[in-house]
C-alpha atoms as an extended CHARMM CRD file, in Angstrom:
* protein
*
       282  EXT
         1         1  MET       CA              0.0750000000       -0.2920000000        0.0130000000  PROA      1               0.0000000000
         2         2  GLU       CA              1.5330000000        3.1820000000       -0.8840000000  PROA      2               0.0000000000
         3         3  LYS       CA              1.7410000000        5.5920000000        2.1140000000  PROA      3               0.0000000000
         4         4  ASN       CA              0.9700000000        8.7030000000        2.4780000000  PROA      4               0.0000000000
         5         5  ILE       CA              2.0880000000       11.8660000000        3.3090000000  PROA      5               0.0000000000
         6         6  ASP       CA              2.4690000000       11.9740000000        6.8070000000  PROA      6               0.0000000000
         7         7  GLN       CA              3.4270000000        8.3050000000        7.2070000000  PROA      7               0.0000000000
         8         8  LYS       CA              6.6870000000        9.4060000000        4.3820000000  PROA      8               0.0000000000
         9         9  PHE       CA              7.2140000000       12.4220000000        6.7350000000  PROA      9               0.0000000000
        10        10  GLN       CA              7.2620000000       10.4100000000        9.2040000000  PROA      10              0.0000000000
        11        11  ALA       CA              9.7890000000        7.3230000000        7.7520000000  PROA      11              0.0000000000
        12        12  PHE       CA             11.5090000000       10.7140000000        6.9220000000  PROA      12              0.0000000000
        13        13  LYS       CA             11.9970000000       12.1920000000       10.4050000000  PROA      13              0.0000000000
        14        14  SER       CA             12.7550000000        8.4820000000       11.1050000000  PROA      14              0.0000000000
        15        15  SER       CA             15.1030000000        8.1840000000        9.0570000000  PROA      15              0.0000000000
        16        16  PHE       CA             17.3730000000       11.3770000000       10.0540000000  PROA      16              0.0000000000
        17        17  SER       CA             17.4750000000        9.5960000000       13.6780000000  PROA      17              0.0000000000
        18        18  PHE       CA             18.8740000000        6.4450000000       12.8550000000  PROA      18              0.0000000000
        19        19  GLU       CA             22.2260000000        8.5940000000       10.8290000000  PROA      19              0.0000000000
        20        20  LEU       CA             22.3180000000       10.1220000000       13.8630000000  PROA      20              0.0000000000
        21        21  LYS       CA             22.3680000000        6.7420000000       16.2670000000  PROA      21              0.0000000000
        22        22  ALA       CA             24.6520000000        5.3130000000       13.4520000000  PROA      22              0.0000000000
        23        23  LEU       CA             26.8900000000        8.5380000000       14.5180000000  PROA      23              0.0000000000
        24        24  GLU       CA             27.1320000000        8.5450000000       17.1560000000  PROA      24              0.0000000000
        25        25  LYS       CA             28.2680000000        4.8080000000       17.8290000000  PROA      25              0.0000000000
        26        26  ILE       CA             31.0800000000        6.2170000000       15.3170000000  PROA      26              0.0000000000
        27        27  LYS       CA             32.0730000000        9.0310000000       17.7840000000  PROA      27              0.0000000000
        28        28  ALA       CA             32.1700000000        7.1830000000       21.0100000000  PROA      28              0.0000000000
        29        29  PHE       CA             34.4190000000        4.3320000000       19.2320000000  PROA      29              0.0000000000
        30        30  SER       CA             36.8610000000        7.2210000000       17.9910000000  PROA      30              0.0000000000
        31        31  ILE       CA             37.4050000000        9.3570000000       21.2390000000  PROA      31              0.0000000000
        32        32  ALA       CA             37.7610000000        5.5550000000       22.4780000000  PROA      32              0.0000000000
        33        33  GLN       CA             40.7770000000        5.1660000000       20.1910000000  PROA      33              0.0000000000
        34        34  ASP       CA             42.0310000000        8.6130000000       21.1620000000  PROA      34              0.0000000000
        35        35  ASN       CA             43.0230000000        8.2790000000       17.6260000000  PROA      35              0.0000000000
        36        36  LEU       CA             42.7490000000       12.6100000000       15.0080000000  PROA      36              0.0000000000
        37        37  ASP       CA             40.1430000000       10.9560000000       13.1120000000  PROA      37              0.0000000000
        38        38  ILE       CA             37.8050000000       13.1570000000       10.8860000000  PROA      38              0.0000000000
        39        39  ILE       CA             34.1290000000       12.2830000000       10.7280000000  PROA      39              0.0000000000
        40        40  LYS       CA             31.7790000000       14.0540000000        8.3470000000  PROA      40              0.0000000000
        41        41  TYR       CA             28.1730000000       13.8220000000        8.5770000000  PROA      41              0.0000000000
        42        42  ASN       CA             25.5350000000       14.4950000000        6.0470000000  PROA      42              0.0000000000
        43        43  GLY       CA             28.6390000000       16.7010000000        3.4820000000  PROA      43              0.0000000000
        44        44  THR       CA             28.3470000000       16.4270000000        0.5240000000  PROA      44              0.0000000000
        45        45  TYR       CA             31.0760000000       15.6680000000       -2.6530000000  PROA      45              0.0000000000
        46        46  ILE       CA             30.9100000000       15.7670000000       -5.9970000000  PROA      46              0.0000000000
        47        47  ASP       CA             29.9540000000       12.7140000000       -7.8490000000  PROA      47              0.0000000000
        48        48  PRO       CA             32.5670000000       11.3710000000      -10.0630000000  PROA      48              0.0000000000
        49        49  ILE       CA             30.3150000000        9.5660000000      -12.2140000000  PROA      49              0.0000000000
        50        50  THR       CA             27.5370000000       12.8970000000      -12.5540000000  PROA      50              0.0000000000
        51        51  ASN       CA             29.7470000000       15.8960000000      -11.7000000000  PROA      51              0.0000000000
        52        52  LYS       CA             27.0700000000       17.2970000000       -9.7850000000  PROA      52              0.0000000000
        53        53  ILE       CA             26.6800000000       17.7010000000       -6.1820000000  PROA      53              0.0000000000
        54        54  ARG       CA             25.3400000000       15.4640000000       -3.5460000000  PROA      54              0.0000000000
        55        55  GLN       CA             25.4970000000       14.8730000000       -0.3860000000  PROA      55              0.0000000000
        56        56  PHE       CA             26.5520000000       11.5220000000        1.9970000000  PROA      56              0.0000000000
        57        57  ASP       CA             25.0280000000       10.0970000000        5.5140000000  PROA      57              0.0000000000
        58        58  ILE       CA             29.1380000000        9.5380000000        6.8910000000  PROA      58              0.0000000000
        59        59  LEU       CA             32.5040000000        9.5420000000        6.6500000000  PROA      59              0.0000000000
        60        60  TYR       CA             34.6810000000        8.1860000000        8.8800000000  PROA      60              0.0000000000
        61        61  GLU       CA             38.7440000000        8.3460000000        9.0320000000  PROA      61              0.0000000000
        62        62  ASN       CA             40.0080000000        5.8470000000       10.6940000000  PROA      62              0.0000000000
        63        63  ASN       CA             43.6020000000        7.4910000000       10.8010000000  PROA      63              0.0000000000
        64        64  ILE       CA             46.4460000000        4.8420000000       12.5680000000  PROA      64              0.0000000000
        65        65  CYS       CA             49.3240000000        7.4030000000       12.3510000000  PROA      65              0.0000000000
        66        66  LEU       CA             52.9750000000        6.0750000000       11.9390000000  PROA      66              0.0000000000
        67        67  ASN       CA             54.2740000000        9.1370000000       12.4240000000  PROA      67              0.0000000000
        68        68  ARG       CA             57.7470000000        8.0690000000       11.1940000000  PROA      68              0.0000000000
        69        69  ASN       CA             60.5990000000        9.6920000000        9.3460000000  PROA      69              0.0000000000
        70        70  LEU       CA             62.2610000000        6.6660000000        7.3560000000  PROA      70              0.0000000000
        71        71  VAL       CA             61.7540000000        6.9820000000        4.7600000000  PROA      71              0.0000000000
        72        72  ASN       CA             63.1600000000        9.8800000000        2.4300000000  PROA      72              0.0000000000
        73        73  LYS       CA             62.6430000000       12.2790000000        5.6380000000  PROA      73              0.0000000000
        74        74  ALA       CA             58.4190000000       12.1820000000        4.7820000000  PROA      74              0.0000000000
        75        75  ASN       CA             56.3290000000       11.2950000000        7.4540000000  PROA      75              0.0000000000
        76        76  ILE       CA             54.0850000000        7.5890000000        6.2010000000  PROA      76              0.0000000000
        77        77  ASN       CA             50.1460000000        7.7750000000        7.4570000000  PROA      77              0.0000000000
        78        78  LEU       CA             47.8560000000        4.5860000000        7.5090000000  PROA      78              0.0000000000
        79        79  SER       CA             44.1170000000        5.6760000000        7.1980000000  PROA      79              0.0000000000
        80        80  ILE       CA             40.4320000000        3.3960000000        7.1140000000  PROA      80              0.0000000000
        81        81  VAL       CA             38.7420000000        5.3350000000        5.0740000000  PROA      81              0.0000000000
        82        82  TYR       CA             34.6920000000        3.8360000000        5.7470000000  PROA      82              0.0000000000
        83        83  SER       CA             31.6440000000        5.1740000000        3.9060000000  PROA      83              0.0000000000
        84        84  LEU       CA             28.9000000000        5.1040000000        5.5030000000  PROA      84              0.0000000000
        85        85  GLU       CA             24.9730000000        5.0350000000        4.4900000000  PROA      85              0.0000000000
        86        86  CYS       CA             22.2260000000        4.9050000000        6.6290000000  PROA      86              0.0000000000
        87        87  LYS       CA             19.4290000000        2.2490000000        5.0930000000  PROA      87              0.0000000000
        88        88  GLU       CA             16.3270000000        2.2380000000        7.9360000000  PROA      88              0.0000000000
        89        89  VAL       CA             14.6190000000       -1.1920000000        6.2780000000  PROA      89              0.0000000000
        90        90  GLU       CA             11.0120000000       -2.7160000000        7.6520000000  PROA      90              0.0000000000
        91        91  ASN       CA             11.4240000000       -6.5230000000        6.2000000000  PROA      91              0.0000000000
        92        92  ASP       CA             14.6990000000       -8.2780000000        6.4580000000  PROA      92              0.0000000000
        93        93  ILE       CA             17.4630000000       -7.9720000000        4.2580000000  PROA      93              0.0000000000
        94        94  TYR       CA             18.7200000000      -11.9720000000        2.5810000000  PROA      94              0.0000000000
        95        95  ALA       CA             22.1430000000      -12.2440000000        0.9020000000  PROA      95              0.0000000000
        96        96  LEU       CA             22.7000000000      -15.5090000000       -0.7640000000  PROA      96              0.0000000000
        97        97  SER       CA             26.2170000000      -16.3110000000       -0.2500000000  PROA      97              0.0000000000
        98        98  ILE       CA             28.8030000000      -19.3470000000       -0.8930000000  PROA      98              0.0000000000
        99        99  GLU       CA             31.9740000000      -19.9370000000        1.3100000000  PROA      99              0.0000000000
       100       100  GLU       CA             35.4050000000      -19.0190000000       -0.7120000000  PROA      100             0.0000000000
       101       101  LYS       CA             38.6950000000      -20.9060000000        0.5080000000  PROA      101             0.0000000000
       102       102  LYS       CA             40.1080000000      -17.7160000000       -0.8360000000  PROA      102             0.0000000000
       103       103  ILE       CA             39.5750000000      -14.1890000000       -1.0470000000  PROA      103             0.0000000000
       104       104  ASN       CA             41.1950000000      -11.2190000000       -2.6220000000  PROA      104             0.0000000000
       105       105  PRO       CA             41.4500000000       -8.8010000000       -0.2270000000  PROA      105             0.0000000000
       106       106  LEU       CA             38.0760000000       -7.3050000000        0.9330000000  PROA      106             0.0000000000
       107       107  SER       CA             39.5170000000       -3.5340000000        1.0530000000  PROA      107             0.0000000000
       108       108  SER       CA             41.4930000000       -1.8830000000       -2.1810000000  PROA      108             0.0000000000
       109       109  LEU       CA             45.0150000000       -0.4630000000       -0.3070000000  PROA      109             0.0000000000
       110       110  PHE       CA             46.6920000000        2.3510000000       -1.7390000000  PROA      110             0.0000000000
       111       111  VAL       CA             49.5540000000        4.4910000000       -1.8490000000  PROA      111             0.0000000000
       112       112  PHE       CA             50.0070000000        8.5870000000       -2.0990000000  PROA      112             0.0000000000
       113       113  ASN       CA             53.5050000000        9.3150000000       -2.8640000000  PROA      113             0.0000000000
       114       114  ASN       CA             55.5370000000       12.1680000000       -2.4090000000  PROA      114             0.0000000000
       115       115  LEU       CA             57.5190000000       12.9960000000       -5.3520000000  PROA      115             0.0000000000
       116       116  ASN       CA             60.9140000000       12.3250000000       -3.8710000000  PROA      116             0.0000000000
       117       117  PHE       CA             60.0180000000        9.0650000000       -2.5730000000  PROA      117             0.0000000000
       118       118  PHE       CA             59.3060000000        8.2650000000       -6.5860000000  PROA      118             0.0000000000
       119       119  LYS       CA             62.4210000000       10.0380000000       -8.1280000000  PROA      119             0.0000000000
       120       120  ASN       CA             64.1670000000        7.1800000000       -5.5370000000  PROA      120             0.0000000000
       121       121  ASN       CA             61.8490000000        4.9690000000       -7.6890000000  PROA      121             0.0000000000
       122       122  ASN       CA             63.3840000000        5.8160000000      -10.7710000000  PROA      122             0.0000000000
       123       123  THR       CA             59.9100000000        6.7610000000      -12.4750000000  PROA      123             0.0000000000
       124       124  ASN       CA             59.4410000000        8.5320000000      -15.3140000000  PROA      124             0.0000000000
       125       125  ASP       CA             56.4850000000       10.3580000000      -14.3830000000  PROA      125             0.0000000000
       126       126  LYS       CA             56.2620000000       14.0980000000      -14.6000000000  PROA      126             0.0000000000
       127       127  LYS       CA             53.7210000000       14.6010000000      -11.8270000000  PROA      127             0.0000000000
       128       128  PRO       CA             55.7050000000       11.0530000000       -9.6640000000  PROA      128             0.0000000000
       129       129  ASN       CA             53.2480000000       13.3100000000       -6.0710000000  PROA      129             0.0000000000
       130       130  ASN       CA             49.7010000000       13.0880000000       -8.6280000000  PROA      130             0.0000000000
       131       131  LEU       CA             50.7300000000        8.8770000000       -8.8910000000  PROA      131             0.0000000000
       132       132  VAL       CA             48.5800000000        6.6000000000       -6.9440000000  PROA      132             0.0000000000
       133       133  ALA       CA             50.1030000000        2.8970000000       -6.5540000000  PROA      133             0.0000000000
       134       134  LYS       CA             48.2540000000       -0.4920000000       -5.1960000000  PROA      134             0.0000000000
       135       135  ALA       CA             51.2300000000       -1.3290000000       -2.9170000000  PROA      135             0.0000000000
       136       136  ASN       CA             51.5190000000       -4.8060000000       -2.8610000000  PROA      136             0.0000000000
       137       137  ILE       CA             52.5120000000       -6.3230000000       -0.4460000000  PROA      137             0.0000000000
       138       138  PRO       CA             53.0240000000      -10.1680000000        0.5700000000  PROA      138             0.0000000000
       139       139  LYS       CA             51.4230000000      -10.1730000000        4.5680000000  PROA      139             0.0000000000
       140       140  LEU       CA             48.4540000000       -7.8840000000        2.8760000000  PROA      140             0.0000000000
       141       141  ASP       CA             46.5260000000      -10.5350000000        2.4860000000  PROA      141             0.0000000000
       142       142  SER       CA             42.7850000000      -10.2190000000        3.7200000000  PROA      142             0.0000000000
       143       143  ASP       CA             41.0740000000       -8.2460000000        6.8650000000  PROA      143             0.0000000000
       144       144  TYR       CA             38.8880000000      -11.6520000000        6.7260000000  PROA      144             0.0000000000
       145       145  ASN       CA             39.8980000000      -14.9050000000        7.5380000000  PROA      145             0.0000000000
       146       146  GLU       CA             39.8050000000      -17.6910000000        4.9160000000  PROA      146             0.0000000000
       147       147  ASN       CA             36.9100000000      -20.5940000000        4.5390000000  PROA      147             0.0000000000
       148       148  VAL       CA             34.5120000000      -16.7270000000        4.8570000000  PROA      148             0.0000000000
       149       149  PHE       CA             31.0140000000      -16.9250000000        3.3780000000  PROA      149             0.0000000000
       150       150  ILE       CA             31.3460000000      -14.7200000000        0.7440000000  PROA      150             0.0000000000
       151       151  GLY       CA             27.3690000000      -12.4630000000        0.3670000000  PROA      151             0.0000000000
       152       152  GLN       CA             26.9310000000      -13.1280000000       -4.3160000000  PROA      152             0.0000000000
       153       153  LYS       CA             22.9140000000      -11.7680000000       -3.9880000000  PROA      153             0.0000000000
       154       154  ILE       CA             20.9900000000       -9.8260000000       -1.6290000000  PROA      154             0.0000000000
       155       155  GLY       CA             17.4370000000       -9.0600000000       -1.3560000000  PROA      155             0.0000000000
       156       156  ILE       CA             14.9930000000       -6.9330000000        0.6290000000  PROA      156             0.0000000000
       157       157  ALA       CA             11.2130000000       -7.4380000000        0.2600000000  PROA      157             0.0000000000
       158       158  ASN       CA              9.0940000000       -4.9970000000       -1.4480000000  PROA      158             0.0000000000
       159       159  ASN       CA              5.0890000000       -4.9160000000        0.3430000000  PROA      159             0.0000000000
       160       160  LYS       CA              3.8050000000       -3.8810000000       -2.5600000000  PROA      160             0.0000000000
       161       161  ASN       CA              5.1700000000       -6.0770000000       -5.4900000000  PROA      161             0.0000000000
       162       162  ASN       CA              5.4990000000       -8.9070000000       -3.1290000000  PROA      162             0.0000000000
       163       163  LYS       CA              9.1970000000       -9.5390000000       -4.7440000000  PROA      163             0.0000000000
       164       164  TYR       CA             12.2810000000       -9.7740000000       -3.8050000000  PROA      164             0.0000000000
       165       165  GLU       CA             14.4690000000       -7.0950000000       -4.7990000000  PROA      165             0.0000000000
       166       166  ASP       CA             17.9800000000       -5.3880000000       -4.2250000000  PROA      166             0.0000000000
       167       167  ASN       CA             17.8330000000       -2.0650000000       -6.4870000000  PROA      167             0.0000000000
       168       168  ALA       CA             17.5290000000        0.4190000000       -3.0000000000  PROA      168             0.0000000000
       169       169  LEU       CA             20.6730000000       -1.4880000000       -1.3760000000  PROA      169             0.0000000000
       170       170  TYR       CA             22.8710000000       -1.0330000000       -4.3080000000  PROA      170             0.0000000000
       171       171  GLU       CA             22.1620000000        2.7480000000       -5.0970000000  PROA      171             0.0000000000
       172       172  LYS       CA             23.2740000000        3.4410000000       -1.0780000000  PROA      172             0.0000000000
       173       173  PHE       CA             26.2440000000        0.7590000000       -2.4930000000  PROA      173             0.0000000000
       174       174  LEU       CA             26.6940000000        2.9550000000       -5.1170000000  PROA      174             0.0000000000
       175       175  GLN       CA             26.1470000000        6.6280000000       -2.7520000000  PROA      175             0.0000000000
       176       176  CYS       CA             29.0860000000        4.7010000000       -0.5270000000  PROA      176             0.0000000000
       177       177  ALA       CA             31.7600000000        3.7660000000       -3.3500000000  PROA      177             0.0000000000
       178       178  ASN       CA             30.8050000000        7.6290000000       -5.3940000000  PROA      178             0.0000000000
       179       179  VAL       CA             31.9850000000        9.3890000000       -1.6960000000  PROA      179             0.0000000000
       180       180  LEU       CA             34.9830000000        6.8960000000       -2.0820000000  PROA      180             0.0000000000
       181       181  GLY       CA             36.0270000000        8.1990000000       -5.4470000000  PROA      181             0.0000000000
       182       182  ALA       CA             35.9130000000       11.4580000000       -4.0610000000  PROA      182             0.0000000000
       183       183  HSD       CA             38.2930000000       11.0580000000       -1.6440000000  PROA      183             0.0000000000
       184       184  HSD       CA             40.7860000000        9.2890000000       -3.7910000000  PROA      184             0.0000000000
       185       185  GLN       CA             40.1560000000       11.4630000000       -6.2600000000  PROA      185             0.0000000000
       186       186  THR       CA             41.1240000000       14.7950000000       -3.8300000000  PROA      186             0.0000000000
       187       187  TYR       CA             44.3540000000       12.9300000000       -2.8070000000  PROA      187             0.0000000000
       188       188  LEU       CA             45.3150000000       12.8750000000       -6.4440000000  PROA      188             0.0000000000
       189       189  ASN       CA             45.2550000000       16.5450000000       -6.9320000000  PROA      189             0.0000000000
       190       190  CYS       CA             47.2110000000       16.7520000000       -3.5680000000  PROA      190             0.0000000000
       191       191  GLU       CA             50.9560000000       18.2810000000       -2.8200000000  PROA      191             0.0000000000
       192       192  GLU       CA             52.1860000000       16.5760000000        0.0280000000  PROA      192             0.0000000000
       193       193  HSD       CA             55.2060000000       15.7270000000        1.6660000000  PROA      193             0.0000000000
       194       194  ILE       CA             53.2370000000       11.7100000000        3.2170000000  PROA      194             0.0000000000
       195       195  ILE       CA             53.2620000000        8.6900000000        2.5690000000  PROA      195             0.0000000000
       196       196  ARG       CA             49.8300000000        8.0590000000        2.6950000000  PROA      196             0.0000000000
       197       197  PHE       CA             48.3080000000        4.3110000000        2.7280000000  PROA      197             0.0000000000
       198       198  PHE       CA             44.2270000000        4.6260000000        2.0530000000  PROA      198             0.0000000000
       199       199  ILE       CA             42.4180000000        1.2610000000        3.5740000000  PROA      199             0.0000000000
       200       200  TYR       CA             38.8750000000        1.9750000000        1.4520000000  PROA      200             0.0000000000
       201       201  ILE       CA             35.8310000000       -0.0040000000        3.0760000000  PROA      201             0.0000000000
       202       202  PRO       CA             31.8330000000        0.9610000000        2.0580000000  PROA      202             0.0000000000
       203       203  ILE       CA             29.8980000000        0.0370000000        4.2080000000  PROA      203             0.0000000000
       204       204  ILE       CA             25.5940000000       -0.6450000000        4.1350000000  PROA      204             0.0000000000
       205       205  VAL       CA             24.3020000000        0.5150000000        8.2360000000  PROA      205             0.0000000000
       206       206  ILE       CA             21.0270000000       -1.3600000000        8.6490000000  PROA      206             0.0000000000
       207       207  PRO       CA             18.8550000000       -1.4280000000       12.0670000000  PROA      207             0.0000000000
       208       208  GLU       CA             19.3180000000       -4.3280000000       14.3440000000  PROA      208             0.0000000000
       209       209  SER       CA             18.3450000000       -8.0180000000       13.4390000000  PROA      209             0.0000000000
       210       210  LYS       CA             17.4240000000       -7.2190000000        9.8190000000  PROA      210             0.0000000000
       211       211  LEU       CA             20.2520000000       -9.7150000000        8.3940000000  PROA      211             0.0000000000
       212       212  LYS       CA             19.1850000000      -12.9880000000        7.2600000000  PROA      212             0.0000000000
       213       213  VAL       CA             22.5480000000      -15.3840000000        5.0620000000  PROA      213             0.0000000000
       214       214  VAL       CA             21.0610000000      -18.4730000000        3.4320000000  PROA      214             0.0000000000
       215       215  LYS       CA             24.5840000000      -20.8690000000        3.2500000000  PROA      215             0.0000000000
       216       216  TYR       CA             25.1010000000      -22.6240000000        0.1180000000  PROA      216             0.0000000000
       217       217  ASN       CA             27.8440000000      -25.4410000000       -1.1290000000  PROA      217             0.0000000000
       218       218  SER       CA             29.9370000000      -25.0450000000       -4.5790000000  PROA      218             0.0000000000
       219       219  ILE       CA             27.1720000000      -27.1480000000       -6.7140000000  PROA      219             0.0000000000
       220       220  GLY       CA             24.5680000000      -24.6140000000       -5.8520000000  PROA      220             0.0000000000
       221       221  ASN       CA             23.1850000000      -27.1450000000       -2.3780000000  PROA      221             0.0000000000
       222       222  GLU       CA             21.2450000000      -25.3580000000        0.3830000000  PROA      222             0.0000000000
       223       223  ILE       CA             23.6620000000      -25.8230000000        3.5460000000  PROA      223             0.0000000000
       224       224  GLY       CA             21.5710000000      -23.7280000000        6.1960000000  PROA      224             0.0000000000
       225       225  GLU       CA             20.0370000000      -20.0250000000        6.9290000000  PROA      225             0.0000000000
       226       226  CYS       CA             21.2270000000      -18.3690000000       10.0280000000  PROA      226             0.0000000000
       227       227  ASN       CA             20.8570000000      -14.4960000000       11.1030000000  PROA      227             0.0000000000
       228       228  VAL       CA             24.1140000000      -12.4630000000       11.1200000000  PROA      228             0.0000000000
       229       229  ASN       CA             25.0430000000       -9.0220000000       12.2230000000  PROA      229             0.0000000000
       230       230  SER       CA             27.7160000000       -8.2480000000        9.2950000000  PROA      230             0.0000000000
       231       231  ILE       CA             28.4740000000       -9.4930000000        6.0070000000  PROA      231             0.0000000000
       232       232  PRO       CA             30.8010000000       -9.1520000000        3.1230000000  PROA      232             0.0000000000
       233       233  ILE       CA             28.7500000000       -8.2170000000       -0.0700000000  PROA      233             0.0000000000
       234       234  LYS       CA             31.4340000000       -9.0530000000       -3.5790000000  PROA      234             0.0000000000
       235       235  ILE       CA             30.9310000000       -6.7390000000       -5.8560000000  PROA      235             0.0000000000
       236       236  ASP       CA             33.7430000000       -5.9100000000       -8.5470000000  PROA      236             0.0000000000
       237       237  PHE       CA             33.8960000000       -2.6440000000       -9.1360000000  PROA      237             0.0000000000
       238       238  THR       CA             36.5400000000       -0.1150000000       -9.9470000000  PROA      238             0.0000000000
       239       239  PHE       CA             36.8280000000        3.3430000000      -11.2180000000  PROA      239             0.0000000000
       240       240  SER       CA             38.5670000000        5.7930000000      -13.6310000000  PROA      240             0.0000000000
       241       241  ASN       CA             40.5290000000        6.8370000000      -10.7020000000  PROA      241             0.0000000000
       242       242  GLY       CA             42.1310000000        3.5920000000      -10.2900000000  PROA      242             0.0000000000
       243       243  LEU       CA             39.8690000000        2.8810000000       -7.2390000000  PROA      243             0.0000000000
       244       244  TYR       CA             38.6010000000       -0.5040000000       -6.9700000000  PROA      244             0.0000000000
       245       245  LEU       CA             36.0710000000       -2.1240000000       -4.3240000000  PROA      245             0.0000000000
       246       246  PRO       CA             36.1590000000       -5.6020000000       -4.4980000000  PROA      246             0.0000000000
       247       247  HSD       CA             33.4880000000       -5.8230000000       -2.0020000000  PROA      247             0.0000000000
       248       248  PHE       CA             30.9410000000       -3.8410000000        0.1990000000  PROA      248             0.0000000000
       249       249  GLU       CA             30.3110000000       -4.3090000000        3.8800000000  PROA      249             0.0000000000
       250       250  ILE       CA             26.3360000000       -4.9220000000        5.2640000000  PROA      250             0.0000000000
       251       251  VAL       CA             26.5260000000       -4.0240000000        9.3170000000  PROA      251             0.0000000000
       252       252  CYS       CA             24.0290000000       -4.3080000000       12.1490000000  PROA      252             0.0000000000
       253       253  ILE       CA             24.0430000000       -0.7450000000       13.3580000000  PROA      253             0.0000000000
       254       254  ASP       CA             24.6900000000       -2.0960000000       17.1620000000  PROA      254             0.0000000000
       255       255  HSD       CA             27.5100000000       -4.0800000000       15.7680000000  PROA      255             0.0000000000
       256       256  LEU       CA             29.2290000000       -1.1500000000       14.4480000000  PROA      256             0.0000000000
       257       257  GLN       CA             31.8820000000       -0.4540000000       16.8650000000  PROA      257             0.0000000000
       258       258  GLU       CA             32.5150000000       -3.9730000000       16.5610000000  PROA      258             0.0000000000
       259       259  LYS       CA             33.8790000000       -4.1830000000       12.9510000000  PROA      259             0.0000000000
       260       260  PHE       CA             35.2690000000       -0.8920000000       13.1660000000  PROA      260             0.0000000000
       261       261  THR       CA             37.4050000000       -3.0260000000       16.4960000000  PROA      261             0.0000000000
       262       262  GLN       CA             38.7560000000       -6.0360000000       14.6620000000  PROA      262             0.0000000000
       263       263  THR       CA             39.2770000000       -4.6750000000       11.6150000000  PROA      263             0.0000000000
       264       264  CYS       CA             41.2080000000       -1.5520000000       13.7220000000  PROA      264             0.0000000000
       265       265  SER       CA             43.0250000000       -4.8340000000       15.2670000000  PROA      265             0.0000000000
       266       266  LYS       CA             43.7850000000       -6.2490000000       11.8190000000  PROA      266             0.0000000000
       267       267  PHE       CA             45.4190000000       -3.1860000000       10.1300000000  PROA      267             0.0000000000
       268       268  GLN       CA             46.8530000000       -2.2280000000       12.4750000000  PROA      268             0.0000000000
       269       269  ASN       CA             49.7650000000       -4.6120000000       12.8950000000  PROA      269             0.0000000000
       270       270  LEU       CA             50.1650000000       -3.0630000000        8.8460000000  PROA      270             0.0000000000
       271       271  SER       CA             52.6050000000       -0.3870000000       10.5660000000  PROA      271             0.0000000000
       272       272  GLN       CA             55.8060000000       -2.3290000000       10.9480000000  PROA      272             0.0000000000
       273       273  THR       CA             55.1520000000       -4.3540000000        7.4880000000  PROA      273             0.0000000000
       274       274  LEU       CA             54.5310000000       -0.6210000000        5.8780000000  PROA      274             0.0000000000
       275       275  ILE       CA             57.8730000000        0.0670000000        7.2050000000  PROA      275             0.0000000000
       276       276  GLU       CA             59.5990000000       -2.9430000000        6.0850000000  PROA      276             0.0000000000
       277       277  TYR       CA             57.8240000000       -1.6540000000        2.6020000000  PROA      277             0.0000000000
       278       278  LEU       CA             58.6130000000        1.2680000000        2.5310000000  PROA      278             0.0000000000
       279       279  ASN       CA             62.6070000000        0.6500000000        3.7780000000  PROA      279             0.0000000000
       280       280  GLY       CA             62.6210000000       -2.5250000000        0.4730000000  PROA      280             0.0000000000
       281       281  HSD       CA             62.3900000000        0.3340000000       -1.6320000000  PROA      281             0.0000000000
       282       282  GLY       CA             62.9510000000        3.8660000000       -1.1950000000  PROA      282             0.0000000000
């Protein structure tokens, strides 16, 4: 049944309230980390595809600052950049998934290097400070363990036509991706004496207890169904500026901090690996 104007307004207000709840959880996590994090809410960006101004829900840059002058006297900075779009759904979201024995990294690691770093690596690029390179660091395989179930298809019941659809969810992902694409482009155009490592993770935030996973084996037999708090969804999305997003996440709101903690813990261990990588290429 089509909602009347009052019902739509109530849904509009409820959606805003849901965003603020997600924002509060991000702020609480950031304060506990005591890092120089950047949190932007309801900001705007230039859509890298349409070149139009759009508004995003939340951009959270969790800065794990290494601040070491080991390579060409350049500071080193590692950041996990989350683009979060909130989707207050009434019906359950179903993710159809299969177990993957070995998976690609679920987030892309990019390195923005300074001029001197590239000169010492014999680059012929006339504008090396604008060059982005994907770091191939052997110890960085994935922010997930092997034998994990990855969502291949997602759907949510549409009460109007009694069908399961994915359009609204993928539209939210596209918003996340475009925000990260704009962030990526900003640093492509930035000149600074800092070596920056960025890890990009798009997240769709949904209400608690609204995410179900149906598991299949490799030959198409259903092997189980259960409620989960989060799941990565395979997407393989590439921007013309080089940004690659292999997956996006769907996370229930009360488990946002848990997701941040797990991700931060895994990537904090990268510091020594990154230093070894830079020392070997400097």
